[in-house]
Short mmCIF file of C-alpha atoms and ligand atoms in Angstrom, two decimals:
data_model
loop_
_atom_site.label_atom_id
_atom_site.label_comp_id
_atom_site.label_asym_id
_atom_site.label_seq_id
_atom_site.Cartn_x
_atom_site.Cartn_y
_atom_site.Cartn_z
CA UNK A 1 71.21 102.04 129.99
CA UNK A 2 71.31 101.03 126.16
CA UNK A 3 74.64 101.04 124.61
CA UNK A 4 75.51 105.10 123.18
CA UNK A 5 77.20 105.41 119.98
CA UNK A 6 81.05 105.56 119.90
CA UNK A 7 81.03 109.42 119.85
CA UNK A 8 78.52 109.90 122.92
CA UNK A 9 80.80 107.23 124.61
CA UNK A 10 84.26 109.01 123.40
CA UNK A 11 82.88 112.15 125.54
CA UNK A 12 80.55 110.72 128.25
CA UNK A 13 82.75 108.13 129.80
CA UNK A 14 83.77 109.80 133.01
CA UNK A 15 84.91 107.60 135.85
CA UNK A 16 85.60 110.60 138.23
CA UNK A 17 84.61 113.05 139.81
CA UNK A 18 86.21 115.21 142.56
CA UNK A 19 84.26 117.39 145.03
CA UNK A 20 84.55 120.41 143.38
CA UNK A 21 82.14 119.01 140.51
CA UNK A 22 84.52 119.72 137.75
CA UNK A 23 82.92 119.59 134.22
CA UNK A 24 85.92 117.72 132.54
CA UNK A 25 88.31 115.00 134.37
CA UNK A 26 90.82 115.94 136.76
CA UNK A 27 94.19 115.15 135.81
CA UNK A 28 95.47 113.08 138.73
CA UNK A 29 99.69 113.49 139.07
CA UNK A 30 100.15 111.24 141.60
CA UNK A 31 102.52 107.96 141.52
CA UNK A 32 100.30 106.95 144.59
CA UNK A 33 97.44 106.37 146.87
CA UNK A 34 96.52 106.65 150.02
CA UNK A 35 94.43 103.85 152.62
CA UNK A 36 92.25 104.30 155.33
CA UNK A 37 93.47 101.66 157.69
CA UNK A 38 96.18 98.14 158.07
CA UNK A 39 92.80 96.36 156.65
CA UNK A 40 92.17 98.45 153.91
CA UNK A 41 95.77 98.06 152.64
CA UNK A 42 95.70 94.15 153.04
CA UNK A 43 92.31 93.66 150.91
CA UNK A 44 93.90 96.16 148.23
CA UNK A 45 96.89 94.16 148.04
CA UNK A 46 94.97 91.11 147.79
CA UNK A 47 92.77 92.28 145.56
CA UNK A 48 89.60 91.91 147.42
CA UNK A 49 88.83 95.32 146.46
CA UNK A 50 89.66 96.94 143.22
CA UNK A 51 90.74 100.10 144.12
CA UNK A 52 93.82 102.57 143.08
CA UNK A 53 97.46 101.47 144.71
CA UNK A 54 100.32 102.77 142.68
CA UNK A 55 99.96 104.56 138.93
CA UNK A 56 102.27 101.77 137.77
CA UNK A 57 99.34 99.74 138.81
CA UNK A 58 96.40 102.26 137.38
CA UNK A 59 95.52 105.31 138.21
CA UNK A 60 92.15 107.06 137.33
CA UNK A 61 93.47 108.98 134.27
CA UNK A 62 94.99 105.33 132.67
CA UNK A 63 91.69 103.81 133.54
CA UNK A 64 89.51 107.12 132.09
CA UNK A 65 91.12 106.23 128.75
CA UNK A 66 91.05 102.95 128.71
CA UNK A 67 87.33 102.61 129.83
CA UNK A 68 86.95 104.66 126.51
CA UNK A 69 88.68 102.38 124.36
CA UNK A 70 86.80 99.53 125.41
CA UNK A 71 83.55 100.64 125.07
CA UNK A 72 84.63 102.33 121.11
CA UNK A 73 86.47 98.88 119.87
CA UNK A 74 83.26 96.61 121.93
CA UNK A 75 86.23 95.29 124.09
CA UNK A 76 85.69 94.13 127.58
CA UNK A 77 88.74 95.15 129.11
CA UNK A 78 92.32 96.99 128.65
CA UNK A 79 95.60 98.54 129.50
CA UNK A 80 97.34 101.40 128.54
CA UNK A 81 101.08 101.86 127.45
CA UNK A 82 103.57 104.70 127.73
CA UNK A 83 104.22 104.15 123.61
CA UNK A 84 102.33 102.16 120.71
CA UNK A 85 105.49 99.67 120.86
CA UNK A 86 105.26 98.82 124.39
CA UNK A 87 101.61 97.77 123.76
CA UNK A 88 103.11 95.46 121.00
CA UNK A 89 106.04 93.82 123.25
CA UNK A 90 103.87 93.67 126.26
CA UNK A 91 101.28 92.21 124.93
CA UNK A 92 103.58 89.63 123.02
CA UNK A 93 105.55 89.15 126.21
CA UNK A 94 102.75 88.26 128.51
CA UNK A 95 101.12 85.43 125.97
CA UNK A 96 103.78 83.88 124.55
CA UNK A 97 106.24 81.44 126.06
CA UNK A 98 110.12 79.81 125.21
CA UNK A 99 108.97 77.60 122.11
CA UNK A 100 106.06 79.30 120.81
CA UNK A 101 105.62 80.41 117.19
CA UNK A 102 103.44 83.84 115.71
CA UNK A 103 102.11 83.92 112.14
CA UNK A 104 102.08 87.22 111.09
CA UNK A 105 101.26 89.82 107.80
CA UNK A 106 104.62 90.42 106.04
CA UNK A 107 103.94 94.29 106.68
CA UNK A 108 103.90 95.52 109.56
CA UNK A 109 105.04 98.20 111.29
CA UNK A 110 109.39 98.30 111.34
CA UNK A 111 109.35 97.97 114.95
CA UNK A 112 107.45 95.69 115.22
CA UNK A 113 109.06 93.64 112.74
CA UNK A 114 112.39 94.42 114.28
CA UNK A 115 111.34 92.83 117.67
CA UNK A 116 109.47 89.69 115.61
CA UNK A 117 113.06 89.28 114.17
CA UNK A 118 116.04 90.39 116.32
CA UNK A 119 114.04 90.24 119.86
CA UNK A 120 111.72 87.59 120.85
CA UNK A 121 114.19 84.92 118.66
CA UNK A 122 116.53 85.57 122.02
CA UNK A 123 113.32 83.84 123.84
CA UNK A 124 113.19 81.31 121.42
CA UNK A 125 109.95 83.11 120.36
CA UNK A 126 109.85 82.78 116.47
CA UNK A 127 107.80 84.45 113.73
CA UNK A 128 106.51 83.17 110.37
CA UNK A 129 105.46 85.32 107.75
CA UNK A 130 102.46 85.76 104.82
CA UNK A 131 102.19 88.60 102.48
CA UNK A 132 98.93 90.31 102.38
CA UNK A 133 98.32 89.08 98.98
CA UNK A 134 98.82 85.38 99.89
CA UNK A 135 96.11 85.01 102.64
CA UNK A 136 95.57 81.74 101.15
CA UNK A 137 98.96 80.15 102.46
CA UNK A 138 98.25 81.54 105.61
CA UNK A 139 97.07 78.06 107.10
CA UNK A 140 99.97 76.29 105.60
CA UNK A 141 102.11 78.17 108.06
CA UNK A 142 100.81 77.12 111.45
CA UNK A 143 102.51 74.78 113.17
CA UNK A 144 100.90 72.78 117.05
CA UNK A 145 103.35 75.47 118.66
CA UNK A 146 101.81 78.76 116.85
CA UNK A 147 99.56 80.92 119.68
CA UNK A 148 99.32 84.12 117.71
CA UNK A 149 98.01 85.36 114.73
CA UNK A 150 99.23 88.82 114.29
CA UNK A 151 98.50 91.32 111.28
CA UNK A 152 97.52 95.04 111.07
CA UNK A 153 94.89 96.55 108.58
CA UNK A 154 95.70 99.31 106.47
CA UNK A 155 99.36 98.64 106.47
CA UNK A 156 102.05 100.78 106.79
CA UNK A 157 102.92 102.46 104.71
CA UNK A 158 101.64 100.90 101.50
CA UNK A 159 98.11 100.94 102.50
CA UNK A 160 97.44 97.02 102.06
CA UNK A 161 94.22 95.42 103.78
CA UNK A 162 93.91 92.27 105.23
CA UNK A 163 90.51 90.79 105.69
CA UNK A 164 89.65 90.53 109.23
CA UNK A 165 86.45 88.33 108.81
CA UNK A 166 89.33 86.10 107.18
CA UNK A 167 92.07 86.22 109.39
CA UNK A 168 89.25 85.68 112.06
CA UNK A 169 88.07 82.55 111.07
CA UNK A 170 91.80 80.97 110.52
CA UNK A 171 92.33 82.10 114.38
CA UNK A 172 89.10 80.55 115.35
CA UNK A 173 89.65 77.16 113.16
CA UNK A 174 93.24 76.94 114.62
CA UNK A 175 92.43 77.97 118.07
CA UNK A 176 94.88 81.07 118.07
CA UNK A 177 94.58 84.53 119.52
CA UNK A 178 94.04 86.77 116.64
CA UNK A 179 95.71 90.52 117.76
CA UNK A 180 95.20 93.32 115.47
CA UNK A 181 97.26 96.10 115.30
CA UNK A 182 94.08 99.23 114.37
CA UNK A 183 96.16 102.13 114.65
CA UNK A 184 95.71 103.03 111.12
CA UNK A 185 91.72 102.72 110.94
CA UNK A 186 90.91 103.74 114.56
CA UNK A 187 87.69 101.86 116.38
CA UNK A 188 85.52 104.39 114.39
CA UNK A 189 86.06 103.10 111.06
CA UNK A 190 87.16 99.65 111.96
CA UNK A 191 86.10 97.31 114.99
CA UNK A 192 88.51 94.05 114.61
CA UNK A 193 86.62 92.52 117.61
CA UNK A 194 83.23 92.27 115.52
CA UNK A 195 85.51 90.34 112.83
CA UNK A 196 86.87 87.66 115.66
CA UNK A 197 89.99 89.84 117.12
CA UNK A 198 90.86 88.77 120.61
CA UNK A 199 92.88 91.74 121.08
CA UNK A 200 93.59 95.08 119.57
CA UNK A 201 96.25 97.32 119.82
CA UNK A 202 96.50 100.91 119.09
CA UNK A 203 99.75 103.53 119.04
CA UNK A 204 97.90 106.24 120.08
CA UNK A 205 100.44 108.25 119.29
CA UNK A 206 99.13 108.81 116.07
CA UNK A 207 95.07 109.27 115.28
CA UNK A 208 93.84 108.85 118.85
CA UNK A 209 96.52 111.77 119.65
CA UNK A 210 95.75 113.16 116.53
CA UNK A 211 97.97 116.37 117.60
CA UNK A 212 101.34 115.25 117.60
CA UNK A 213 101.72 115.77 121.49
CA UNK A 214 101.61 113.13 123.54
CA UNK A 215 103.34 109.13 122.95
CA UNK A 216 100.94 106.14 124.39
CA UNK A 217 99.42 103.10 123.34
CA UNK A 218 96.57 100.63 124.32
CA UNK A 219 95.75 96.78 124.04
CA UNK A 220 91.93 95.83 124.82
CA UNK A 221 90.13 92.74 124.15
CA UNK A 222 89.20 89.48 125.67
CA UNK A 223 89.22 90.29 129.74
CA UNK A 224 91.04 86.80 130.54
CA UNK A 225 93.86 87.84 128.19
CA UNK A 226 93.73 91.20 129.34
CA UNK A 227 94.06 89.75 132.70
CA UNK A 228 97.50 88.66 132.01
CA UNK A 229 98.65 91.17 130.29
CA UNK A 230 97.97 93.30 133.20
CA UNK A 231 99.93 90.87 135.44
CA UNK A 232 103.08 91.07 133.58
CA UNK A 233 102.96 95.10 132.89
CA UNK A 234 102.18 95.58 136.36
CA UNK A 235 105.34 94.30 137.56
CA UNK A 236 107.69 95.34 134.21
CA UNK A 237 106.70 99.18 134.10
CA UNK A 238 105.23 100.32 130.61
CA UNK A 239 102.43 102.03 131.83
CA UNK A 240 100.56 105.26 130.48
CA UNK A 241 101.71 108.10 132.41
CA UNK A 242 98.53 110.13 133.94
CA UNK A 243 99.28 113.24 131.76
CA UNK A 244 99.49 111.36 128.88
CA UNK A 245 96.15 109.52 129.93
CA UNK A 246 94.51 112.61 130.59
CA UNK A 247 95.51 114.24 127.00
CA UNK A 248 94.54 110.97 125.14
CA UNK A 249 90.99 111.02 126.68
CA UNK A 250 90.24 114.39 126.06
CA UNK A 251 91.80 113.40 122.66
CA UNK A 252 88.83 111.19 121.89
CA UNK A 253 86.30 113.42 122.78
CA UNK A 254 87.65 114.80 118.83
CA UNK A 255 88.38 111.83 117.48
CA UNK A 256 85.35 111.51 115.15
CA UNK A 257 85.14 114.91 113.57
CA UNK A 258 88.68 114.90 113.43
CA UNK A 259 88.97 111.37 111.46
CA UNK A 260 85.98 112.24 109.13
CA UNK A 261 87.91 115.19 108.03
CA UNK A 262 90.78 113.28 107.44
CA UNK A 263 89.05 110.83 105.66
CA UNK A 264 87.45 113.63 103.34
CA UNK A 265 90.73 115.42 102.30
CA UNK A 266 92.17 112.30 101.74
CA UNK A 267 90.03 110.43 99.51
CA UNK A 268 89.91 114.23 97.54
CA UNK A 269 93.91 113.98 97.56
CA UNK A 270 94.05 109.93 96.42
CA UNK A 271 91.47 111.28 93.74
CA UNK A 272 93.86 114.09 92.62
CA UNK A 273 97.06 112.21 92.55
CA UNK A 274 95.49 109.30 90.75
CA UNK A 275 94.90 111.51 87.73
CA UNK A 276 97.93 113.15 87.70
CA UNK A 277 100.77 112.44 84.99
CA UNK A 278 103.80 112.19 86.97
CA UNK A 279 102.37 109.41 89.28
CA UNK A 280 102.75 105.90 88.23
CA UNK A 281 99.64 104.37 90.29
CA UNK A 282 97.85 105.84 94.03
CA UNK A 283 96.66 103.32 96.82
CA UNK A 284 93.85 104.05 98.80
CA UNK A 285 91.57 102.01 100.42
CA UNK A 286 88.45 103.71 99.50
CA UNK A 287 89.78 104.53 95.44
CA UNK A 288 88.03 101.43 93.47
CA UNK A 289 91.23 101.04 91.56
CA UNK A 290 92.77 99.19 95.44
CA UNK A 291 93.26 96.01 94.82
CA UNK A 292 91.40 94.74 97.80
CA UNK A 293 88.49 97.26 97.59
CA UNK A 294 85.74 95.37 97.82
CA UNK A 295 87.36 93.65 101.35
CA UNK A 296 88.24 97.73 102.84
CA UNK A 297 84.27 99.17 101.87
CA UNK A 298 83.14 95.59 103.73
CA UNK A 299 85.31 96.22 106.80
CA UNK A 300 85.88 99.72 106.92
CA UNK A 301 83.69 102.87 107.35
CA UNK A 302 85.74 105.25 105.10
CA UNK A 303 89.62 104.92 103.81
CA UNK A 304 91.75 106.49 106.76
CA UNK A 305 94.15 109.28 106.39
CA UNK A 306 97.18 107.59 104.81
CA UNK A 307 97.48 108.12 100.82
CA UNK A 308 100.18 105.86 99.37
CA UNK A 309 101.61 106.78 95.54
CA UNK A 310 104.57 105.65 93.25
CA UNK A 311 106.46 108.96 91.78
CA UNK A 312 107.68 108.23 88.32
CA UNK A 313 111.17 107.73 88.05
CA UNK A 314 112.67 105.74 91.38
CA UNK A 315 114.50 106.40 94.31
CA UNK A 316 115.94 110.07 92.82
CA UNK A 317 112.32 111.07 91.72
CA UNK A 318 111.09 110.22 95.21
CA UNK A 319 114.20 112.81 96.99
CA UNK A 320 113.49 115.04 94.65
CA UNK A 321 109.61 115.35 95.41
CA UNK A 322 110.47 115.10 98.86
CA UNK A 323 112.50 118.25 98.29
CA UNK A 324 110.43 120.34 96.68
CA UNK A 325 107.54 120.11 99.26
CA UNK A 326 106.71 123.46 100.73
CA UNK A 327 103.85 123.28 103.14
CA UNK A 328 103.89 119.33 104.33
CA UNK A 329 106.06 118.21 107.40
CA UNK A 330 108.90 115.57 106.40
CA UNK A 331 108.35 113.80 109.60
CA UNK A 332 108.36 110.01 110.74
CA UNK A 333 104.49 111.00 112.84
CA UNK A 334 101.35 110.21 111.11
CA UNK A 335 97.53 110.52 111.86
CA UNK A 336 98.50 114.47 112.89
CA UNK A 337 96.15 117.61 112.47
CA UNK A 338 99.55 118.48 109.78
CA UNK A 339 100.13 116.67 106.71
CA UNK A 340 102.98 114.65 106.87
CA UNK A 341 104.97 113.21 103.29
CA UNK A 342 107.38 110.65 104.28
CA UNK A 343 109.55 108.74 101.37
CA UNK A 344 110.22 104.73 102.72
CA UNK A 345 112.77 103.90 100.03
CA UNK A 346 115.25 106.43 101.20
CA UNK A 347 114.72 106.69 104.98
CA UNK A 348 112.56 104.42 107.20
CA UNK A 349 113.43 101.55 104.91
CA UNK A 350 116.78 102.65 103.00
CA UNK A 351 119.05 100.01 105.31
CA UNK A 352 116.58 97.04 103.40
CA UNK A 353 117.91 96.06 99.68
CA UNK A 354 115.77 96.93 97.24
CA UNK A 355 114.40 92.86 96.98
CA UNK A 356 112.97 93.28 100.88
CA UNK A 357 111.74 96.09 100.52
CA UNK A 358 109.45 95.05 97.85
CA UNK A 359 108.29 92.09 99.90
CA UNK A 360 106.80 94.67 101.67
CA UNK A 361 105.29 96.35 98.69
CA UNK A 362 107.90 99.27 99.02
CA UNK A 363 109.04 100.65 95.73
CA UNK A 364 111.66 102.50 95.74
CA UNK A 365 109.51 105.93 94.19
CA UNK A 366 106.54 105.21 96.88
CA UNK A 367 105.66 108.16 98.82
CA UNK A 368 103.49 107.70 101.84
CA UNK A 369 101.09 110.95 102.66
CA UNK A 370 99.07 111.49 106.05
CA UNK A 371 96.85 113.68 104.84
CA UNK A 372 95.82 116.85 107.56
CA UNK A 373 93.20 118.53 108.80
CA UNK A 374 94.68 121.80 106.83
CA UNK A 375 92.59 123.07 103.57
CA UNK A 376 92.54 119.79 101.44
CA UNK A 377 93.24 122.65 98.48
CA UNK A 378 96.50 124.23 100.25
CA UNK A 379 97.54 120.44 100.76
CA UNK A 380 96.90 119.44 96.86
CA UNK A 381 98.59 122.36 95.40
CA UNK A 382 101.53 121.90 97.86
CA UNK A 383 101.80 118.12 96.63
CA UNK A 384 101.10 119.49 92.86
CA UNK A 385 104.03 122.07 93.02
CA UNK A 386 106.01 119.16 94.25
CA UNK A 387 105.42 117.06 91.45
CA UNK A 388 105.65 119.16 88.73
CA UNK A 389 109.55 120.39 90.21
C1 LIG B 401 103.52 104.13 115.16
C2 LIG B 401 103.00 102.75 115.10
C3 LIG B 401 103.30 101.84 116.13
C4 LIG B 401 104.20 102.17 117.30
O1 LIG B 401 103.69 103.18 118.09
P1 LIG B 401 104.58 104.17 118.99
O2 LIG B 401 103.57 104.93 119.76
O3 LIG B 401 105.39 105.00 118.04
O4 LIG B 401 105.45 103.31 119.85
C5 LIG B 401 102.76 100.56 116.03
N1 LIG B 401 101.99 100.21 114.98
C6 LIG B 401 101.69 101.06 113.98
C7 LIG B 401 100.84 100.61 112.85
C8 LIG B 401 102.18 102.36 114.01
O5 LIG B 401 101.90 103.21 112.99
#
């Protein structure tokens, strides 16, 4: 059969189906599985047969979601993680040995950063670091022990883009594994693996979700990679629970209409703030004013839900704003069916002086908006009331 679009596959990808014929997948709650006979058991053990053994393992749920993945990023194979972070430490921990070195985007997500600096160092796993707007010095870095390559596009939260074409041809050149963290763009309006990603990891906790419900996260790419990263989570534990599985895949089956939405209201919000006179400048990768614009229309289908802005007037100015929101969540989610205004400077990043903090491009008046799925008028005029407080 000729290969569906991403939306046909995001609903038609069904690996199961029980006797009674359902319409929609099962949800299968079981840590385990049964087998006919002493023989059976040995070849599953062996893996002469690929076949369900324990959900730690996979279980038809996990694999439901992660057959989905695949076939929406053009992967060839996956796994699926009980949180967006263990995706990240997994997938570090089963590549990487004692003495190897990761080059990595300056921005990245704070966990992720966290474990780059305070974890894998007890490993003697170290991490060297470019900022997105000195891609050029990115070759300078590497080093005969570097393995990874390791950057996510939009950033969070200040909406940066890397260019994967790029960052593809360093891994190629330097014969590193280029992972991509696409939580922000989602594999409909960004495929890293067309662009030379070996891997790509997603929190679905966020977009994929999309509903604020369930944590989980995925890594799918190159099937020999995938191979060990299987390996190692098989027998450390940070698998997808089947619930979670099951909520994620009928999460897809959304995905699309939901993202194109989000898209919509927030390129109309990006549009509004940037002409407003309380706002000192607006990122967004689809506003021609981004300052890598021409690399996010080449790479990306539309801009993503995530509206970055600088509040005049600092640190107090962003509290205050912050304050006077009505109708938007202060929450640390993003990529939910609710908008969501979150202020960097004086929470997620306040523990950071002011100098790192702007190594990550976080002023201390930025404001970081995932814009929702509700009326993109209700959200303006919320974020307008706000501003003029
Ligand atoms: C949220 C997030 C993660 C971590 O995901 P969890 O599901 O919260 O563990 C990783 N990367 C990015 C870009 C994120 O936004």
């Amino acid at each position: 059969m000729s290969h569906k679009h991403i939306e046909t596959e995001a609903i038609r990808t069904q690996l199961e189906r029980s006797q009674y014929l359902e319409h929609t997948s099962p949800l299968y709650l079981t840590s385990s599985f049964v087998f006919e006979d002493a023989e059976d058991m040995r070849a599953s053990f062996t893996e002469e047969k690929e076949r369900n053994i324990y959900s730690r393992f996979t279980n038809p749920n996990t694999s439901e979601f992660v057959a989905k993945m695949c076939k929406m990023e053009g992967a060839e194979d996956g796994y699926a993680f009980a949180t967006g972070m263990a995706a990240v430490f997994s997938t570090l921990a089963a590549l990487l040995n004692s003495g190897d070195h990761i080059v990595s985007a300056q921005s990245v997500f704070g966990s992720t950063h966290t474990l780059f600096t305070k974890f894998l160092p007890k490993w003697n796993i170290t991490t060297s670091y470019f900022k997105v707007d000195e891609v050029d010095k990115i070759e300078s870095l590497i080093t005969p022990n570097t393995k990874i390559l390791y950057a996510e596009s939009p950033t969070n939260p200040a909406v940066d883009i890397l260019d994967l074409e790029l960052l593809g041809n360093i891994a190629k050149k330097h014969n590193l594994i280029l992972v991509i963290d696409n939580c922000f763009a989602t594999p409909y309006l960004q495929q890293p693996i067309k662009f030379g990603a070996d891997l790509v990891i997603h929190s679905a906790t966020k977009l994929i979700d999309g509903q604020g419900r369930v944590l989980g996260g995925v890594t799918v790419g190159r099937a020999d990679l995938v191979r060990e990263i299987y390996l190692f989570s098989r027998n450390t534990g940070p698998a997808l629970s089947p619930f979670n599985a099951w909520t994620l895949s009928k999460s897809l089956e959304t995905l699309t209409v939901r993202v194109d939405r989000h898209c919509e209201n927030a390129l109309k919000v990006a549009e509004f703030l940037e002409g407003h006179g309380k706002v000192n400048w607006v990122k967004y990768p689809f506003l021609k004013s981004h300052p890598q614009y021409k690399v996010a229309i080449k790479q990306m289908s539309q801009g993503g839900s995530i509206v970055a802005f600088e509040v005049k007037g600092g640190v107090e100015a962003g509290r205050k704003f912050l304050d006077a929101i009505k109708m938007c969540s202060l929450s640390a989610n993003l990529g939910d069916t609710r908008s969501i205004v979150t202020h960097p400077a004086s929470t997620t990043h306040s523990k950071l002086s002011e100098a790192d903090r702007l190594e990550v491009s976080i002023t201390d008046g930025l404001v970081r908006v995932s814009v929702g799925l509700e009326n993109v008028h209700d959200i303006i005029n919320d974020l307008n009331q706000a501003l003029e407080a």
